[in-house]
């Protein structure tokens, strides 16, 4: 069965012809597709009735795609593919750390878009599996008690380490920058450096290793940041 079968995809795109072509391709692959043509309608729809994935055009009448993506990330981790009109734009967008999962540049082939949608839905399915069940990844976070267990054994984390791990484990496989992780660290906005993140991460990894020799579910991505990616 296709990864798209029965999934709900929201297309936010103000060019009706383009939106219709995308819709037809995705529907042919088994998706249920909704179209939104005005930026102001996107966030209310995303809140009210979140789809499984959103294709989000950058330039829209009303609220632009950039703002929509940023605000969406305040309340949701659902997969976002950003559509831009210029390839140079992608570097700038990446730098802004909007939290989009993938970027596609116009003009694109609808087939390519369907392939990307399929790939992203598959990845997010894996993350959900990873995040959803401690039996599958072995990580259990008790947010009330600030207690973490790894494969049944207590991980002796400080509150700061707990918050870091929680932020990473919330979206398995998704790379978070040091700046993003820094935001999770201190609620009182103490001035800390990127190096602080590195040293906390080092401690968390050491504690995983101490709890179970050879386990290292936190991966560092050189020059970018970290991700939580346990062996499934
Ligand atoms: Ca547009």
Coordinates of N, CA and C and ligand atoms in Angstrom, one line a residue:
X1 N 0.8 -1.2 0.0 CA 0.0 0.0 0.0 C 0.9 1.2 0.0
X2 N 0.5 2.2 -0.8 CA 1.2 3.5 -0.9 C 1.2 4.2 0.5
X3 N 2.3 4.8 0.7 CA 2.5 5.6 2.0 C 1.4 6.8 2.0
X4 N 0.9 7.1 0.8 CA 0.0 8.3 0.7 C -1.4 7.9 0.9
X5 N -1.7 6.6 0.7 CA -3.1 6.1 0.7 C -3.8 6.5 1.9
X6 N -4.9 7.3 1.7 CA -5.8 7.7 2.8 C -5.3 8.9 3.6
X7 N -4.1 9.3 3.3 CA -3.5 10.5 4.1 C -4.1 11.8 3.6
X8 N -4.2 12.7 4.6 CA -4.8 14.0 4.2 C -3.7 15.0 4.0
X9 N -3.7 15.6 2.8 CA -2.7 16.5 2.4 C -3.3 17.9 2.2
X10 N -2.8 18.9 2.8 CA -3.3 20.3 2.6 C -2.4 21.0 1.7
X11 N -2.9 21.6 0.6 CA -2.1 22.4 -0.3 C -2.4 23.8 -0.1
X12 N -1.5 24.6 0.3 CA -1.7 26.1 0.4 C -0.9 26.8 -0.7
X13 N -1.7 27.2 -1.7 CA -1.1 27.6 -3.0 C -2.1 28.6 -3.7
X14 N -1.6 29.7 -4.1 CA -2.6 30.7 -4.6 C -2.7 30.6 -6.1
X15 N -1.9 29.8 -6.8 CA -2.1 29.7 -8.3 C -3.0 28.5 -8.5
X16 N -4.2 28.7 -8.9 CA -5.2 27.7 -8.9 C -4.9 26.5 -9.8
X17 N -4.2 26.8 -11.0 CA -3.9 25.7 -11.9 C -2.9 24.8 -11.3
X18 N -1.9 25.4 -10.7 CA -0.8 24.6 -10.1 C -1.3 23.8 -9.0
X19 N -2.2 24.4 -8.2 CA -2.8 23.7 -7.0 C -3.6 22.5 -7.5
X20 N -4.3 22.7 -8.6 CA -5.2 21.7 -9.1 C -4.4 20.5 -9.7
X21 N -3.3 20.8 -10.4 CA -2.4 19.8 -10.9 C -1.8 18.9 -9.8
X22 N -1.3 19.6 -8.8 CA -0.8 18.9 -7.6 C -1.8 18.0 -6.9
X23 N -3.0 18.6 -6.8 CA -4.1 17.8 -6.2 C -4.4 16.6 -7.0
X24 N -4.5 16.7 -8.3 CA -4.9 15.6 -9.1 C -3.8 14.4 -9.0
X25 N -2.6 14.8 -9.0 CA -1.5 13.8 -8.9 C -1.6 13.1 -7.5
X26 N -1.8 13.9 -6.5 CA -1.8 13.3 -5.1 C -3.1 12.4 -4.9
X27 N -4.2 12.9 -5.5 CA -5.4 12.1 -5.4 C -5.3 10.8 -6.2
X28 N -4.6 10.9 -7.3 CA -4.4 9.6 -8.1 C -3.6 8.6 -7.3
X29 N -2.8 9.1 -6.4 CA -1.9 8.3 -5.6 C -2.7 7.8 -4.3
X30 N -3.9 8.3 -4.1 CA -4.7 7.8 -3.0 C -4.9 8.8 -1.8
X31 N -4.3 10.0 -2.0 CA -4.5 11.0 -0.9 C -5.8 11.7 -0.9
X32 N -6.2 12.2 0.2 CA -7.3 13.1 0.3 C -6.7 14.5 0.4
X33 N -7.2 15.4 -0.5 CA -6.5 16.7 -0.7 C -7.5 17.8 -0.4
X34 N -7.0 18.8 0.4 CA -7.7 20.1 0.5 C -6.9 21.2 0.0
X35 N -7.5 22.2 -0.6 CA -6.8 23.3 -1.2 C -7.2 24.6 -0.4
X36 N -6.2 25.4 -0.2 CA -6.4 26.7 0.4 C -5.6 27.7 -0.5
X37 N -6.2 28.8 -0.9 CA -5.6 29.7 -1.8 C -5.2 31.0 -1.2
X38 N -5.6 31.3 0.1 CA -5.3 32.5 0.7 C -4.5 32.3 2.0
X39 N -3.4 33.0 2.2 CA -2.6 32.7 3.4 C -3.3 32.9 4.7
X40 N -4.3 33.8 4.8 CA -5.0 34.0 6.0 C -5.8 32.8 6.5
X41 N -6.2 31.9 5.5 CA -7.0 30.8 5.8 C -6.2 29.6 6.3
X42 N -4.9 29.6 6.2 CA -4.1 28.4 6.4 C -4.0 28.1 7.9
X43 N -3.6 29.0 8.7 CA -3.4 28.7 10.2 C -4.7 28.2 10.8
X44 N -5.9 28.9 10.6 CA -7.1 28.4 11.2 C -7.4 27.0 10.8
X45 N -7.2 26.7 9.5 CA -7.4 25.3 9.0 C -6.5 24.3 9.7
X46 N -5.2 24.7 9.8 CA -4.2 23.8 10.4 C -4.5 23.5 11.9
X47 N -5.1 24.5 12.5 CA -5.4 24.3 13.9 C -6.6 23.4 14.1
X48 N -7.6 23.8 13.3 CA -8.9 23.1 13.4 C -8.9 21.7 13.0
X49 N -8.2 21.4 11.9 CA -8.3 20.1 11.3 C -7.0 19.7 10.7
X50 N -6.0 19.4 11.6 CA -4.6 19.3 11.0 C -4.5 18.1 10.0
X51 N -3.9 18.3 8.9 CA -3.7 17.3 7.9 C -2.5 16.4 8.3
X52 N -2.2 15.4 7.5 CA -1.0 14.6 7.7 C 0.2 15.2 7.2
X53 N 0.0 16.1 6.3 CA 1.2 16.9 5.7 C 0.7 18.1 5.0
X54 N 1.5 19.2 5.0 CA 1.1 20.4 4.3 C 2.1 20.8 3.2
X55 N 1.7 21.1 2.0 CA 2.5 21.7 1.0 C 2.2 23.2 1.1
X56 N 3.3 24.0 1.3 CA 3.1 25.4 1.7 C 3.9 26.3 0.7
X57 N 3.1 27.0 -0.1 CA 3.8 28.0 -0.9 C 4.3 29.2 -0.1
X58 N 5.5 29.7 -0.5 CA 6.1 30.8 0.3 C 5.3 32.1 0.0
X59 N 5.1 32.4 -1.2 CA 4.5 33.7 -1.6 C 3.0 33.5 -1.7
X60 N 2.2 34.1 -0.8 CA 0.8 34.0 -0.8 C 0.1 35.3 -0.5
X61 N -1.1 35.5 -1.0 CA -1.8 36.7 -0.5 C -2.1 36.6 0.9
X62 N -2.1 37.7 1.7 CA -2.3 37.6 3.1 C -1.1 37.1 3.8
X63 N -1.3 36.3 4.9 CA -0.2 35.7 5.6 C 0.7 34.9 4.7
X64 N 2.0 35.2 4.7 CA 2.9 34.5 3.8 C 3.3 33.1 4.4
X65 N 3.9 32.3 3.5 CA 4.3 30.9 3.9 C 5.3 30.9 5.1
X66 N 6.2 31.8 5.1 CA 7.2 31.9 6.2 C 6.5 32.0 7.5
X67 N 5.6 33.0 7.6 CA 4.9 33.2 8.9 C 4.1 32.0 9.3
X68 N 3.4 31.5 8.3 CA 2.5 30.3 8.5 C 3.3 29.2 9.1
X69 N 4.5 28.9 8.5 CA 5.3 27.8 9.0 C 5.8 28.1 10.4
X70 N 6.3 29.3 10.7 CA 6.8 29.6 12.0 C 5.7 29.4 13.0
X71 N 4.5 30.0 12.7 CA 3.4 29.9 13.7 C 3.0 28.5 13.9
X72 N 2.9 27.7 12.8 CA 2.5 26.3 12.9 C 3.4 25.6 13.9
X73 N 4.7 25.9 13.8 CA 5.7 25.1 14.6 C 5.5 25.4 16.1
X74 N 4.7 26.5 16.4 CA 4.5 26.8 17.8 C 3.5 25.7 18.4
X75 N 2.7 25.1 17.6 CA 1.8 24.2 18.1 C 1.7 22.8 17.5
X76 N 2.6 22.6 16.4 CA 2.5 21.3 15.7 C 3.8 20.9 15.1
X77 N 4.0 19.6 15.0 CA 5.2 19.1 14.4 C 4.9 18.4 13.0
X78 N 3.6 18.7 12.5 CA 3.2 18.0 11.3 C 4.2 18.3 10.1
X79 N 4.4 17.3 9.2 CA 5.4 17.5 8.2 C 5.0 18.7 7.2
X80 N 6.0 19.5 6.9 CA 5.8 20.7 6.0 C 6.8 20.6 4.9
X81 N 6.2 20.7 3.7 CA 7.1 20.9 2.5 C 6.8 22.3 2.0
X82 N 7.9 23.1 2.0 CA 7.8 24.5 1.5 C 8.1 24.6 0.1
X83 N 7.2 25.3 -0.6 CA 7.4 25.5 -2.1 C 7.9 27.0 -2.3
X84 N 9.0 27.1 -3.0 CA 9.5 28.4 -3.3 C 9.6 28.6 -4.8
X85 N 9.7 29.9 -5.2 CA 9.8 30.2 -6.6 C 11.2 30.4 -7.0
X86 N 12.2 30.5 -6.1 CA 13.6 30.7 -6.5 C 14.4 29.7 -5.7
X87 N 15.4 29.1 -6.4 CA 16.2 28.2 -5.7 C 17.1 28.8 -4.7
X88 N 17.5 30.1 -4.9 CA 18.4 30.8 -4.0 C 17.7 31.0 -2.7
X89 N 16.3 31.1 -2.7 CA 15.6 31.3 -1.5 C 15.8 30.2 -0.5
X90 N 16.1 29.0 -1.0 CA 16.1 27.9 -0.1 C 17.2 28.0 1.0
X91 N 18.3 28.5 0.6 CA 19.4 28.7 1.5 C 19.0 29.7 2.6
X92 N 18.4 30.8 2.2 CA 17.9 31.8 3.1 C 16.9 31.2 4.1
X93 N 16.0 30.4 3.6 CA 15.0 29.8 4.4 C 15.6 28.8 5.4
X94 N 16.6 28.0 5.0 CA 17.2 27.1 5.8 C 17.9 27.8 7.0
X95 N 18.5 29.0 6.7 CA 19.1 29.8 7.7 C 18.2 30.3 8.7
X96 N 16.9 30.5 8.4 CA 15.9 31.0 9.3 C 15.4 30.0 10.2
X97 N 15.7 28.7 10.0 CA 15.3 27.6 10.8 C 13.8 27.7 11.1
X98 N 13.0 27.7 10.0 CA 11.6 27.7 10.1 C 11.0 26.4 10.6
X99 N 11.7 25.4 10.4 CA 11.2 24.1 10.9 C 10.4 23.3 9.7
X100 N 10.6 23.8 8.5 CA 10.0 23.0 7.4 C 10.9 21.8 7.2
X101 N 10.3 20.7 6.7 CA 10.9 19.4 6.6 C 11.6 19.2 5.3
X102 N 11.1 19.9 4.3 CA 11.7 19.8 2.9 C 11.3 21.0 2.1
X103 N 12.1 21.2 1.0 CA 11.8 22.4 0.2 C 11.8 22.0 -1.2
X104 N 10.9 22.5 -2.0 CA 10.8 22.2 -3.4 C 10.7 23.6 -4.2
X105 N 11.5 23.6 -5.3 CA 11.5 24.9 -6.0 C 10.7 24.8 -7.3
X106 N 10.0 25.9 -7.6 CA 9.3 26.0 -8.8 C 10.2 26.3 -10.0
X107 N 10.0 25.9 -11.2 CA 9.0 24.9 -11.6 C 9.4 23.5 -11.2
X108 N 8.4 22.7 -10.8 CA 8.7 21.3 -10.4 C 7.8 20.4 -11.2
X109 N 8.2 19.1 -11.2 CA 7.3 18.2 -11.9 C 6.4 17.6 -10.8
X110 N 5.1 17.5 -11.0 CA 4.2 17.0 -10.0 C 4.7 15.6 -9.5
X111 N 5.2 14.8 -10.4 CA 5.7 13.5 -10.0 C 6.8 13.6 -8.9
X112 N 7.7 14.6 -9.0 CA 8.7 14.8 -8.0 C 8.1 15.2 -6.7
X113 N 7.0 16.0 -6.8 CA 6.4 16.4 -5.5 C 5.7 15.2 -4.8
X114 N 5.1 14.4 -5.6 CA 4.4 13.2 -5.1 C 5.5 12.3 -4.4
X115 N 6.7 12.2 -5.1 CA 7.8 11.4 -4.5 C 8.2 12.0 -3.2
X116 N 8.3 13.3 -3.1 CA 8.8 13.9 -1.9 C 7.7 13.7 -0.8
X117 N 6.5 13.9 -1.1 CA 5.4 13.7 -0.1 C 5.5 12.3 0.4
X118 N 5.6 11.4 -0.5 CA 5.6 10.0 -0.1 C 6.8 9.7 0.9
X119 N 8.0 10.3 0.5 CA 9.2 10.1 1.3 C 9.0 10.7 2.7
X120 N 8.4 11.9 2.7 CA 8.3 12.6 4.0 C 7.3 11.9 4.9
X121 N 6.2 11.4 4.3 CA 5.2 10.7 5.1 C 5.8 9.4 5.7
X122 N 6.6 8.8 4.9 CA 7.3 7.5 5.4 C 8.2 7.9 6.6
X123 N 9.0 8.9 6.4 CA 9.9 9.3 7.5 C 9.1 9.7 8.7
X124 N 8.0 10.5 8.6 CA 7.3 10.9 9.7 C 6.6 9.8 10.4
X125 N 6.2 8.8 9.6 CA 5.6 7.6 10.2 C 6.6 6.9 11.1
X126 N 7.9 6.8 10.6 CA 9.0 6.2 11.4 C 9.2 7.0 12.7
X127 N 9.2 8.4 12.6 CA 9.4 9.2 13.8 C 8.3 8.9 14.8
X128 N 7.0 8.8 14.3 CA 5.9 8.6 15.2 C 6.0 7.3 15.9
X129 N 6.5 6.3 15.1 CA 6.7 5.0 15.7 C 7.7 5.1 16.8
X130 N 8.8 5.9 16.5 CA 9.9 6.0 17.4 C 9.5 6.8 18.7
X131 N 8.7 7.8 18.4 CA 8.3 8.7 19.6 C 7.2 8.1 20.4
X132 N 6.4 7.3 19.7 CA 5.1 6.9 20.3 C 5.3 5.8 21.4
X133 N 6.2 4.9 21.1 CA 6.2 3.7 22.0 C 7.6 3.4 22.6
X134 N 7.6 3.4 23.9 CA 8.8 3.1 24.6 C 9.3 1.7 24.3
X135 N 8.3 0.8 24.0 CA 8.7 -0.6 23.7 C 9.6 -0.6 22.5
X136 N 9.3 0.3 21.6 CA 10.1 0.3 20.3 C 11.4 0.9 20.4
X137 N 11.5 2.1 21.1 CA 12.8 2.7 21.1 C 13.5 2.6 22.4
X138 N 12.7 2.3 23.5 CA 13.3 2.1 24.8 C 13.4 3.3 25.6
X139 N 12.9 4.5 25.1 CA 13.0 5.7 25.9 C 11.7 6.0 26.5
X140 N 11.7 6.3 27.7 CA 10.4 6.6 28.4 C 10.6 7.9 29.2
X141 N 9.9 9.0 28.8 CA 10.1 10.2 29.5 C 8.9 10.5 30.4
X142 N 9.0 10.7 31.7 CA 8.0 11.0 32.6 C 8.1 12.5 32.8
X143 N 7.2 13.3 32.1 CA 7.4 14.7 32.2 C 7.0 15.3 33.5
X144 N 6.1 14.6 34.3 CA 5.7 15.2 35.5 C 6.8 15.0 36.6
X145 N 7.5 13.9 36.5 CA 8.5 13.7 37.5 C 9.9 14.0 37.0
X146 N 10.0 14.4 35.7 CA 11.4 14.7 35.2 C 12.2 13.4 35.3
X147 N 11.6 12.3 35.0 CA 12.4 11.1 35.1 C 12.5 10.4 33.7
X148 N 13.7 9.9 33.4 CA 13.8 9.3 32.1 C 14.3 7.9 32.3
X149 N 13.7 6.9 31.5 CA 14.2 5.5 31.6 C 14.6 5.1 30.2
X150 N 15.7 4.4 30.1 CA 16.2 3.9 28.8 C 16.2 2.4 28.9
X151 N 15.4 1.8 28.1 CA 15.3 0.3 28.1 C 15.1 -0.2 29.5
X152 N 14.2 0.4 30.3 CA 13.9 -0.1 31.6 C 14.8 0.4 32.7
X153 N 15.9 1.1 32.4 CA 16.8 1.5 33.5 C 16.8 3.0 33.5
X154 N 16.9 3.5 34.8 CA 16.8 4.9 35.0 C 18.0 5.6 34.4
X155 N 17.7 6.7 33.7 CA 18.8 7.6 33.2 C 18.8 8.8 34.2
X156 N 20.0 8.9 34.9 CA 20.0 9.9 35.9 C 20.3 11.3 35.4
X157 N 19.3 12.0 34.9 CA 19.5 13.3 34.2 C 19.2 14.5 35.1
X158 N 20.0 15.5 34.9 CA 19.6 16.8 35.5 C 18.4 17.4 34.8
X159 N 17.7 18.3 35.4 CA 16.5 18.9 34.7 C 16.9 19.5 33.3
X160 N 18.0 20.1 33.2 CA 18.4 20.7 31.9 C 18.7 19.6 30.9
X161 N 19.3 18.5 31.3 CA 19.5 17.4 30.4 C 18.2 16.7 30.0
X162 N 17.3 16.7 31.0 CA 16.0 16.1 30.6 C 15.3 16.9 29.6
X163 N 15.3 18.2 29.7 CA 14.7 19.1 28.7 C 15.3 18.9 27.3
X164 N 16.6 18.9 27.3 CA 17.3 18.7 26.0 C 16.9 17.4 25.4
X165 N 16.9 16.3 26.1 CA 16.6 15.0 25.6 C 15.1 15.0 25.1
X166 N 14.3 15.6 25.9 CA 12.8 15.7 25.5 C 12.7 16.4 24.2
X167 N 13.4 17.5 24.0 CA 13.3 18.3 22.8 C 13.7 17.5 21.6
X168 N 14.8 16.7 21.8 CA 15.3 15.9 20.7 C 14.4 14.7 20.4
X169 N 14.0 14.1 21.4 CA 13.2 12.9 21.3 C 11.8 13.2 20.7
X170 N 11.4 14.4 20.9 CA 10.0 14.8 20.4 C 9.9 14.6 18.9
X171 N 11.0 14.8 18.2 CA 11.0 14.6 16.7 C 12.2 13.8 16.3
X172 N 12.1 12.5 16.5 CA 13.2 11.6 16.2 C 13.6 11.8 14.7
X173 N 14.9 11.8 14.5 CA 15.4 11.8 13.1 C 15.5 13.3 12.6
X174 N 15.0 14.2 13.3 CA 14.9 15.6 12.9 C 16.1 16.3 13.5
X175 N 16.9 17.0 12.7 CA 18.1 17.7 13.3 C 17.7 19.0 13.9
X176 N 18.2 19.2 15.1 CA 17.9 20.5 15.8 C 19.3 21.2 15.9
X177 N 19.2 22.5 15.6 CA 20.5 23.3 15.7 C 20.8 23.6 17.2
X178 N 22.0 24.0 17.5 CA 22.3 24.3 18.8 C 21.5 25.5 19.3
X179 N 21.2 26.4 18.4 CA 20.3 27.6 18.8 C 18.9 27.1 19.3
X180 N 18.4 26.2 18.5 CA 17.1 25.7 18.9 C 17.1 24.9 20.2
X181 N 18.2 24.2 20.4 CA 18.3 23.4 21.7 C 18.5 24.4 22.9
X182 N 19.3 25.4 22.6 CA 19.5 26.4 23.6 C 18.2 27.0 24.2
X183 N 17.3 27.2 23.3 CA 16.0 27.7 23.7 C 15.3 26.8 24.7
X184 N 15.6 25.5 24.6 CA 14.9 24.6 25.5 C 15.6 24.6 26.9
X185 N 16.8 25.1 27.0 CA 17.6 24.9 28.2 C 17.1 25.6 29.4
X186 N 17.1 26.9 29.3 CA 16.8 27.7 30.5 C 15.6 28.5 30.4
X187 N 14.6 28.3 31.3 CA 13.4 29.0 31.2 C 13.6 30.5 31.5
X188 N 14.7 30.8 32.3 CA 14.9 32.2 32.7 C 15.8 32.9 31.8
X189 N 16.1 32.4 30.6 CA 16.9 33.1 29.6 C 18.2 33.5 30.1
X190 N 18.8 32.7 30.9 CA 20.2 33.0 31.3 C 21.1 33.0 30.0
X191 N 22.1 33.8 30.1 CA 23.0 33.9 28.9 C 23.9 32.7 28.9
X192 N 23.8 31.9 27.9 CA 24.7 30.7 27.8 C 25.1 30.6 26.3
X193 N 26.2 29.9 26.1 CA 26.8 29.8 24.8 C 26.4 28.5 24.2
X194 N 26.6 28.4 22.9 CA 26.4 27.1 22.2 C 27.2 26.0 22.8
X195 N 28.4 26.3 23.3 CA 29.2 25.3 23.9 C 28.5 24.6 25.1
X196 N 27.6 25.4 25.7 CA 26.9 24.8 26.8 C 26.0 23.6 26.4
X197 N 25.4 23.8 25.2 CA 24.6 22.7 24.6 C 25.5 21.5 24.4
X198 N 26.7 21.7 23.8 CA 27.6 20.6 23.6 C 27.9 19.8 24.8
X199 N 28.2 20.6 25.9 CA 28.7 19.9 27.1 C 27.5 19.1 27.8
X200 N 26.3 19.7 27.7 CA 25.1 19.0 28.2 C 24.9 17.7 27.4
X201 N 25.0 17.9 26.1 CA 24.7 16.7 25.2 C 25.7 15.6 25.5
X202 N 27.0 16.0 25.7 CA 28.0 15.1 26.0 C 27.7 14.3 27.3
X203 N 27.2 15.0 28.3 CA 26.8 14.3 29.5 C 25.6 13.4 29.3
X204 N 24.6 13.8 28.5 CA 23.5 12.9 28.2 C 24.0 11.6 27.5
X205 N 24.9 11.8 26.6 CA 25.4 10.6 25.8 C 26.1 9.7 26.8
X206 N 26.9 10.3 27.7 CA 27.7 9.5 28.6 C 26.7 8.7 29.5
X207 N 25.6 9.3 29.9 CA 24.7 8.6 30.8 C 23.9 7.5 30.0
X208 N 23.7 7.7 28.7 CA 23.1 6.6 27.9 C 24.1 5.4 27.9
X209 N 25.4 5.8 27.7 CA 26.4 4.7 27.6 C 26.6 4.0 28.9
X210 N 26.5 4.8 30.0 CA 26.6 4.1 31.4 C 25.4 3.2 31.7
X211 N 24.2 3.7 31.2 CA 23.0 2.9 31.4 C 23.0 1.6 30.6
X212 N 23.5 1.7 29.4 CA 23.6 0.5 28.6 C 24.8 0.7 27.6
X213 N 25.8 -0.1 27.8 CA 27.0 0.0 27.0 C 26.7 -0.1 25.5
X214 N 27.3 0.9 24.8 CA 27.1 0.8 23.3 C 25.9 1.6 22.8
X215 N 25.0 2.1 23.8 CA 23.8 2.8 23.2 C 24.1 4.3 23.1
X216 N 23.8 4.8 22.0 CA 24.1 6.2 21.6 C 23.1 6.7 20.7
X217 N 21.8 7.0 21.2 CA 20.8 7.4 20.3 C 20.8 8.8 19.9
X218 N 21.8 9.6 20.5 CA 21.9 11.0 20.0 C 23.1 11.1 19.1
X219 N 22.8 11.6 17.9 CA 23.8 11.7 16.8 C 24.1 13.2 16.7
X220 N 25.4 13.5 16.5 CA 25.8 14.9 16.2 C 26.0 15.0 14.7
X221 N 25.4 16.1 14.2 CA 25.5 16.4 12.7 C 26.5 17.5 12.6
X222 N 27.7 17.3 12.1 CA 28.8 18.2 12.1 C 28.3 19.6 11.5
X223 N 28.6 20.6 12.2 CA 28.3 22.0 11.8 C 26.8 22.4 11.9
X224 N 26.0 21.4 12.3 CA 24.5 21.7 12.3 C 23.9 21.6 13.7
X225 N 24.0 20.5 14.3 CA 23.4 20.3 15.6 C 23.3 18.8 15.9
X226 N 22.2 18.5 16.5 CA 22.0 17.1 17.0 C 20.6 16.5 16.6
X227 N 20.6 15.2 16.6 CA 19.3 14.6 16.4 C 19.2 13.3 17.3
X228 N 18.0 13.0 17.6 CA 17.7 11.8 18.4 C 17.3 10.7 17.4
X229 N 18.1 9.7 17.3 CA 17.8 8.6 16.3 C 18.2 7.3 16.8
X230 N 17.3 6.7 17.6 CA 17.6 5.4 18.2 C 17.5 4.3 17.1
X231 N 18.2 3.2 17.3 CA 18.0 2.0 16.4 C 16.6 1.5 16.7
X232 N 15.9 1.3 15.6 CA 14.5 0.8 15.8 C 14.6 -0.8 15.8
Ligands
LIG1 CA1 2.4 32.0 -4.7

